[in-house]
Amino acid sequence: MLKTISSASFWQPVLAAAAGVAFGVLLEKSRRRRTTASSSSDVVRSGIDVVVDKEQLEELVASCLRSAGTPPEKAKLVARVLVAADCRGIPSHGVNRAEMYCGELKAGLIDPTAEPTISSDSKAVANVDGNNGLGAVVSQYAMQLCIQKAKTNGIGLVVCHNSNHFGIAGFWSELALREGLIGFAFTNTSPFLVPTRACSRAGGTNPIACYCPGDGDSFQLDMATTTVPVGKVEVCHRKGQQMPHGWGVDTGGASTTKPKDVLMGGGLTPLGGLEETAGYKGYGLNMMMEILCGVLSGCTKVGPAVPPWRLDRGVAVDYGHCFMCIDPQQLLPSGNFQQSLSAYLRAMRSLPSTASSVLVPGDPEKAQEASSESGVRLNRHVALGLRSLARTLGCAVPGALRDLPEDEVPLCPHV
Amino acid sequence: MLKTISSASFWQPVLAAAAGVAFGVLLEKSRRRRTTASSSSDVVRSGIDVVVDKEQLEELVASCLRSAGTPPEKAKLVARVLVAADCRGIPSHGVNRAEMYCGELKAGLIDPTAEPTISSDSKAVANVDGNNGLGAVVSQYAMQLCIQKAKTNGIGLVVCHNSNHFGIAGFWSELALREGLIGFAFTNTSPFLVPTRACSRAGGTNPIACYCPGDGDSFQLDMATTTVPVGKVEVCHRKGQQMPHGWGVDTGGASTTKPKDVLMGGGLTPLGGLEETAGYKGYGLNMMMEILCGVLSGCTKVGPAVPPWRLDRGVAVDYGHCFMCIDPQQLLPSGNFQQSLSAYLRAMRSLPSTASSVLVPGDPEKAQEASSESGVRLNRHVALGLRSLARTLGCAVPGALRDLPEDEVPLCPHV
């Protein structure tokens, strides 16, 4: 056969194939370069929203929690924390979690009436037993104690054990910010992270929040120590989109771009992604959070032993938190920290930029928060899910949700 | 022309090209997947080493520092800090920095006799003025003060301004670890990080160290908040190797695999790499370190305004540090933290693994440290550079360095 092929007809496909290989490599390289222009948030942002009045939304969530057995004041606090997340553009920790909270309450997994108690108290530090109460109730108590300690001693640290999901970490840092303090809030959560070189989940998204007061400005960092939160993977899954490399791994611990691989047995990568791009650092930070929240507070289960955040878990989830406040006035003359911080934030925002301007942590959330004054934007499926929950619990539904079509069902409320 | 081409001869190259494109895409994908097997440290590890006795090496570095005007006790401390880095397998912060330190001393950029003083002191916090003394001298003073405060109050925080390069952050956390405390050490450094969406350097490698005491075990995290330190890029450059995507950017802020682009005007990415893989989180952590070290301590220059770490800078570098200690015994019954931490570390190490076993922060460094007992391994070019420095300063050179060939010159001492 080979002899019958002329030189030209032999080389034509070979050269074409070679050119194709080169083109393919360039295509893939260019895809990687191109996708780097958008943030991980842009990838999952959804277009169809429902706008609900903020107070009505808080009352709706609070009424659901009351129907599930929560005393009014506690229900109001939890509702404020959830709605605050939607206002800040963090819908993964917003009112979409009301269904899970109500489910936990009705299943008897959380004690809605529990008050936190102090299990050890030293000058600048304390350990709080959450008594399996609502995470927001435990956190408000602990952060207020921490603020007092910082005002007295320059720094305060309060850890909590036997608690539950506390919403967005930044909500608690903000309590310190309002007092002119630097506020940190950390928590452990149920396993979704696959550590470097491992092939099973063994840590939560374990966030770090740090808020610092400027002079009419502020630094507001609130980030999971995984590359992305679970919610972003869920949205890609629902939309049938692939994820960028570095977000998650499959059951074998190998990098995957398929959301399903991550959700069904695989897991999230630590910040930094795979090993060659220093994912072991995000894994180290994730462990640091687990130690400060779970180990230091005396949680009975830490790391891979933390129960899944599911209604069929059968036991208290026993989350731990850690709050820390620093009073800058006890280190620098009054106002100096705030002024210097503002100057630093301005310097960073005015750096020469590639395309859009350089931001500092909190800038996107603050812009979103300002636009929420006129109404909170909810993903349509979250809104449908909330209406469905309210009706199940016999709660009154505000107009914006009543007006949604009756024949539409929530596809995936956990966005 | 088209009419004369038969159907087969038309489709053959087209199909071949199409197959080629697909193969090219797979090839590039597979290259990315393949390179993920090795850590960023493996990429830059060098093969040719010189082994030097630890005490002789410390004395050699100390004698160089003494010749450059440092009092004996201070020279001894700085030498211990630098050699500790080589022992732990962090040569980027080891004795290769002796030349820079001596250069700064001889140029009058550091005051080798300066003693730190307290500029503000509250119950659990203090602010230390380094008086432009040696970074190690300032840090030892500050960490000892911080340890006292933690023992008295449960937590202590000491920030420093007007200081200099303090070596590896972990050295200072270890002082707390030896006292049974959780120890944190942070510092700002000269700009090498290019923030997300920026195209100029505006932050240092700003490391985070956190050491926690276990029961005959420990957690030892010590990491830059950039994806990799400068040293790893320098080694790739010297070896003519490309770097993986995500380590650095060029002068235009675009991802690059060429070390030269990073060293000549570009810079390092924050942990997380590019924006789509959440590099803005590493950038946020980097800013958090700058705030705690530079802004909170009252450094006159922060972030992009920090002078470069070069001999021609003409001014004091004015680095800031932040040390924090927590006494776990004031939160949990004595020994409980240590035992729970050890159990957690064991659980993580025994997770099902992809290839080699799962490690926890500090494991590789502890193994390296144990092997350094019989002698410290130095890169050959670092050893040659140190010999050259010692001779310039008229210091005695130990046998292991004397035995190196006389006609060999150090190619790049700053590894």
mmCIF file with all atom_site columns, N, CA, C and O in Angstrom, chain A residues 20-21 24, chain B residues 16-28:
data_model
loop_
_atom_site.group_PDB
_atom_site.id
_atom_site.type_symbol
_atom_site.label_atom_id
_atom_site.label_alt_id
_atom_site.label_comp_id
_atom_site.label_asym_id
_atom_site.label_entity_id
_atom_site.label_seq_id
_atom_site.pdbx_PDB_ins_code
_atom_site.Cartn_x
_atom_site.Cartn_y
_atom_site.Cartn_z
_atom_site.occupancy
_atom_site.B_iso_or_equiv
_atom_site.pdbx_formal_charge
_atom_site.auth_seq_id
_atom_site.auth_comp_id
_atom_site.auth_asym_id
_atom_site.auth_atom_id
_atom_site.pdbx_PDB_model_num
ATOM 1  N N  . GLY A 1 20 ? -2.426 21.216 12.590 1.00 0.00 ? 20 GLY A N  1
ATOM 2  C CA . GLY A 1 20 ? -3.589 21.079 13.470 1.00 0.00 ? 20 GLY A CA 1
ATOM 3  C C  . GLY A 1 20 ? -3.181 20.950 14.915 1.00 0.00 ? 20 GLY A C  1
ATOM 4  O O  . GLY A 1 20 ? -3.773 21.574 15.798 1.00 0.00 ? 20 GLY A O  1
ATOM 5  N N  . VAL A 1 21 ? -2.147 20.133 15.178 1.00 0.00 ? 21 VAL A N  1
ATOM 6  C CA . VAL A 1 21 ? -1.672 19.942 16.556 1.00 0.00 ? 21 VAL A CA 1
ATOM 7  C C  . VAL A 1 21 ? -1.253 21.286 17.133 1.00 0.00 ? 21 VAL A C  1
ATOM 8  O O  . VAL A 1 21 ? -1.670 21.686 18.230 1.00 0.00 ? 21 VAL A O  1
ATOM 9  N N  . GLY A 1 24 ? -4.201 23.427 17.797 1.00 0.00 ? 24 GLY A N  1
ATOM 10 C CA . GLY A 1 24 ? -4.933 22.943 18.966 1.00 0.00 ? 24 GLY A CA 1
ATOM 11 C C  . GLY A 1 24 ? -4.282 23.383 20.264 1.00 0.00 ? 24 GLY A C  1
ATOM 12 O O  . GLY A 1 24 ? -4.954 23.826 21.204 1.00 0.00 ? 24 GLY A O  1
ATOM 13 N N  . ALA B 1 16 ? -7.174 15.046 8.792  1.00 0.00 ? 16 ALA B N  1
ATOM 14 C CA . ALA B 1 16 ? -5.911 14.964 9.534  1.00 0.00 ? 16 ALA B CA 1
ATOM 15 C C  . ALA B 1 16 ? -5.710 16.219 10.373 1.00 0.00 ? 16 ALA B C  1
ATOM 16 O O  . ALA B 1 16 ? -5.290 16.161 11.527 1.00 0.00 ? 16 ALA B O  1
ATOM 17 N N  . ALA B 1 17 ? -6.031 17.384 9.771  1.00 0.00 ? 17 ALA B N  1
ATOM 18 C CA . ALA B 1 17 ? -5.868 18.636 10.504 1.00 0.00 ? 17 ALA B CA 1
ATOM 19 C C  . ALA B 1 17 ? -6.797 18.680 11.703 1.00 0.00 ? 17 ALA B C  1
ATOM 20 O O  . ALA B 1 17 ? -6.398 19.070 12.813 1.00 0.00 ? 17 ALA B O  1
ATOM 21 N N  . ALA B 1 18 ? -8.047 18.239 11.474 1.00 0.00 ? 18 ALA B N  1
ATOM 22 C CA . ALA B 1 18 ? -9.024 18.240 12.573 1.00 0.00 ? 18 ALA B CA 1
ATOM 23 C C  . ALA B 1 18 ? -8.554 17.338 13.707 1.00 0.00 ? 18 ALA B C  1
ATOM 24 O O  . ALA B 1 18 ? -8.598 17.707 14.890 1.00 0.00 ? 18 ALA B O  1
ATOM 25 N N  . ALA B 1 19 ? -8.059 16.137 13.312 1.00 0.00 ? 19 ALA B N  1
ATOM 26 C CA . ALA B 1 19 ? -7.547 15.205 14.332 1.00 0.00 ? 19 ALA B CA 1
ATOM 27 C C  . ALA B 1 19 ? -6.368 15.835 15.056 1.00 0.00 ? 19 ALA B C  1
ATOM 28 O O  . ALA B 1 19 ? -6.201 15.698 16.265 1.00 0.00 ? 19 ALA B O  1
ATOM 29 N N  . GLY B 1 20 ? -5.559 16.561 14.268 1.00 0.00 ? 20 GLY B N  1
ATOM 30 C CA . GLY B 1 20 ? -4.399 17.238 14.854 1.00 0.00 ? 20 GLY B CA 1
ATOM 31 C C  . GLY B 1 20 ? -4.808 18.265 15.890 1.00 0.00 ? 20 GLY B C  1
ATOM 32 O O  . GLY B 1 20 ? -4.229 18.348 16.964 1.00 0.00 ? 20 GLY B O  1
ATOM 33 N N  . VAL B 1 21 ? -5.836 19.064 15.561 1.00 0.00 ? 21 VAL B N  1
ATOM 34 C CA . VAL B 1 21 ? -6.312 20.088 16.490 1.00 0.00 ? 21 VAL B CA 1
ATOM 35 C C  . VAL B 1 21 ? -6.735 19.429 17.809 1.00 0.00 ? 21 VAL B C  1
ATOM 36 O O  . VAL B 1 21 ? -6.321 19.828 18.895 1.00 0.00 ? 21 VAL B O  1
ATOM 37 N N  . ALA B 1 22 ? -7.538 18.368 17.649 1.00 0.00 ? 22 ALA B N  1
ATOM 38 C CA . ALA B 1 22 ? -8.029 17.666 18.842 1.00 0.00 ? 22 ALA B CA 1
ATOM 39 C C  . ALA B 1 22 ? -6.859 17.125 19.661 1.00 0.00 ? 22 ALA B C  1
ATOM 40 O O  . ALA B 1 22 ? -6.818 17.243 20.888 1.00 0.00 ? 22 ALA B O  1
ATOM 41 N N  . PHE B 1 23 ? -5.864 16.555 18.972 1.00 0.00 ? 23 PHE B N  1
ATOM 42 C CA . PHE B 1 23 ? -4.709 15.978 19.653 1.00 0.00 ? 23 PHE B CA 1
ATOM 43 C C  . PHE B 1 23 ? -3.910 17.072 20.371 1.00 0.00 ? 23 PHE B C  1
ATOM 44 O O  . PHE B 1 23 ? -3.444 16.900 21.497 1.00 0.00 ? 23 PHE B O  1
ATOM 45 N N  . GLY B 1 24 ? -3.789 18.224 19.682 1.00 0.00 ? 24 GLY B N  1
ATOM 46 C CA . GLY B 1 24 ? -3.059 19.356 20.267 1.00 0.00 ? 24 GLY B CA 1
ATOM 47 C C  . GLY B 1 24 ? -3.712 19.829 21.557 1.00 0.00 ? 24 GLY B C  1
ATOM 48 O O  . GLY B 1 24 ? -3.039 20.077 22.551 1.00 0.00 ? 24 GLY B O  1
ATOM 49 N N  . VAL B 1 25 ? -5.038 19.942 21.509 1.00 0.00 ? 25 VAL B N  1
ATOM 50 C CA . VAL B 1 25 ? -5.775 20.369 22.705 1.00 0.00 ? 25 VAL B CA 1
ATOM 51 C C  . VAL B 1 25 ? -5.532 19.384 23.839 1.00 0.00 ? 25 VAL B C  1
ATOM 52 O O  . VAL B 1 25 ? -5.216 19.762 24.974 1.00 0.00 ? 25 VAL B O  1
ATOM 53 N N  . LEU B 1 26 ? -5.635 18.078 23.495 1.00 0.00 ? 26 LEU B N  1
ATOM 54 C CA . LEU B 1 26 ? -5.415 17.038 24.510 1.00 0.00 ? 26 LEU B CA 1
ATOM 55 C C  . LEU B 1 26 ? -3.996 17.090 25.062 1.00 0.00 ? 26 LEU B C  1
ATOM 56 O O  . LEU B 1 26 ? -3.769 16.931 26.261 1.00 0.00 ? 26 LEU B O  1
ATOM 57 N N  . LEU B 1 27 ? -3.046 17.326 24.150 1.00 0.00 ? 27 LEU B N  1
ATOM 58 C CA . LEU B 1 27 ? -1.632 17.369 24.524 1.00 0.00 ? 27 LEU B CA 1
ATOM 59 C C  . LEU B 1 27 ? -1.396 18.461 25.561 1.00 0.00 ? 27 LEU B C  1
ATOM 60 O O  . LEU B 1 27 ? -0.746 18.257 26.584 1.00 0.00 ? 27 LEU B O  1
ATOM 61 N N  . GLU B 1 28 ? -1.967 19.638 25.299 1.00 0.00 ? 28 GLU B N  1
ATOM 62 C CA . GLU B 1 28 ? -1.791 20.782 26.205 1.00 0.00 ? 28 GLU B CA 1
ATOM 63 C C  . GLU B 1 28 ? -2.507 20.534 27.539 1.00 0.00 ? 28 GLU B C  1
ATOM 64 O O  . GLU B 1 28 ? -1.984 20.806 28.609 1.00 0.00 ? 28 GLU B O  1
#
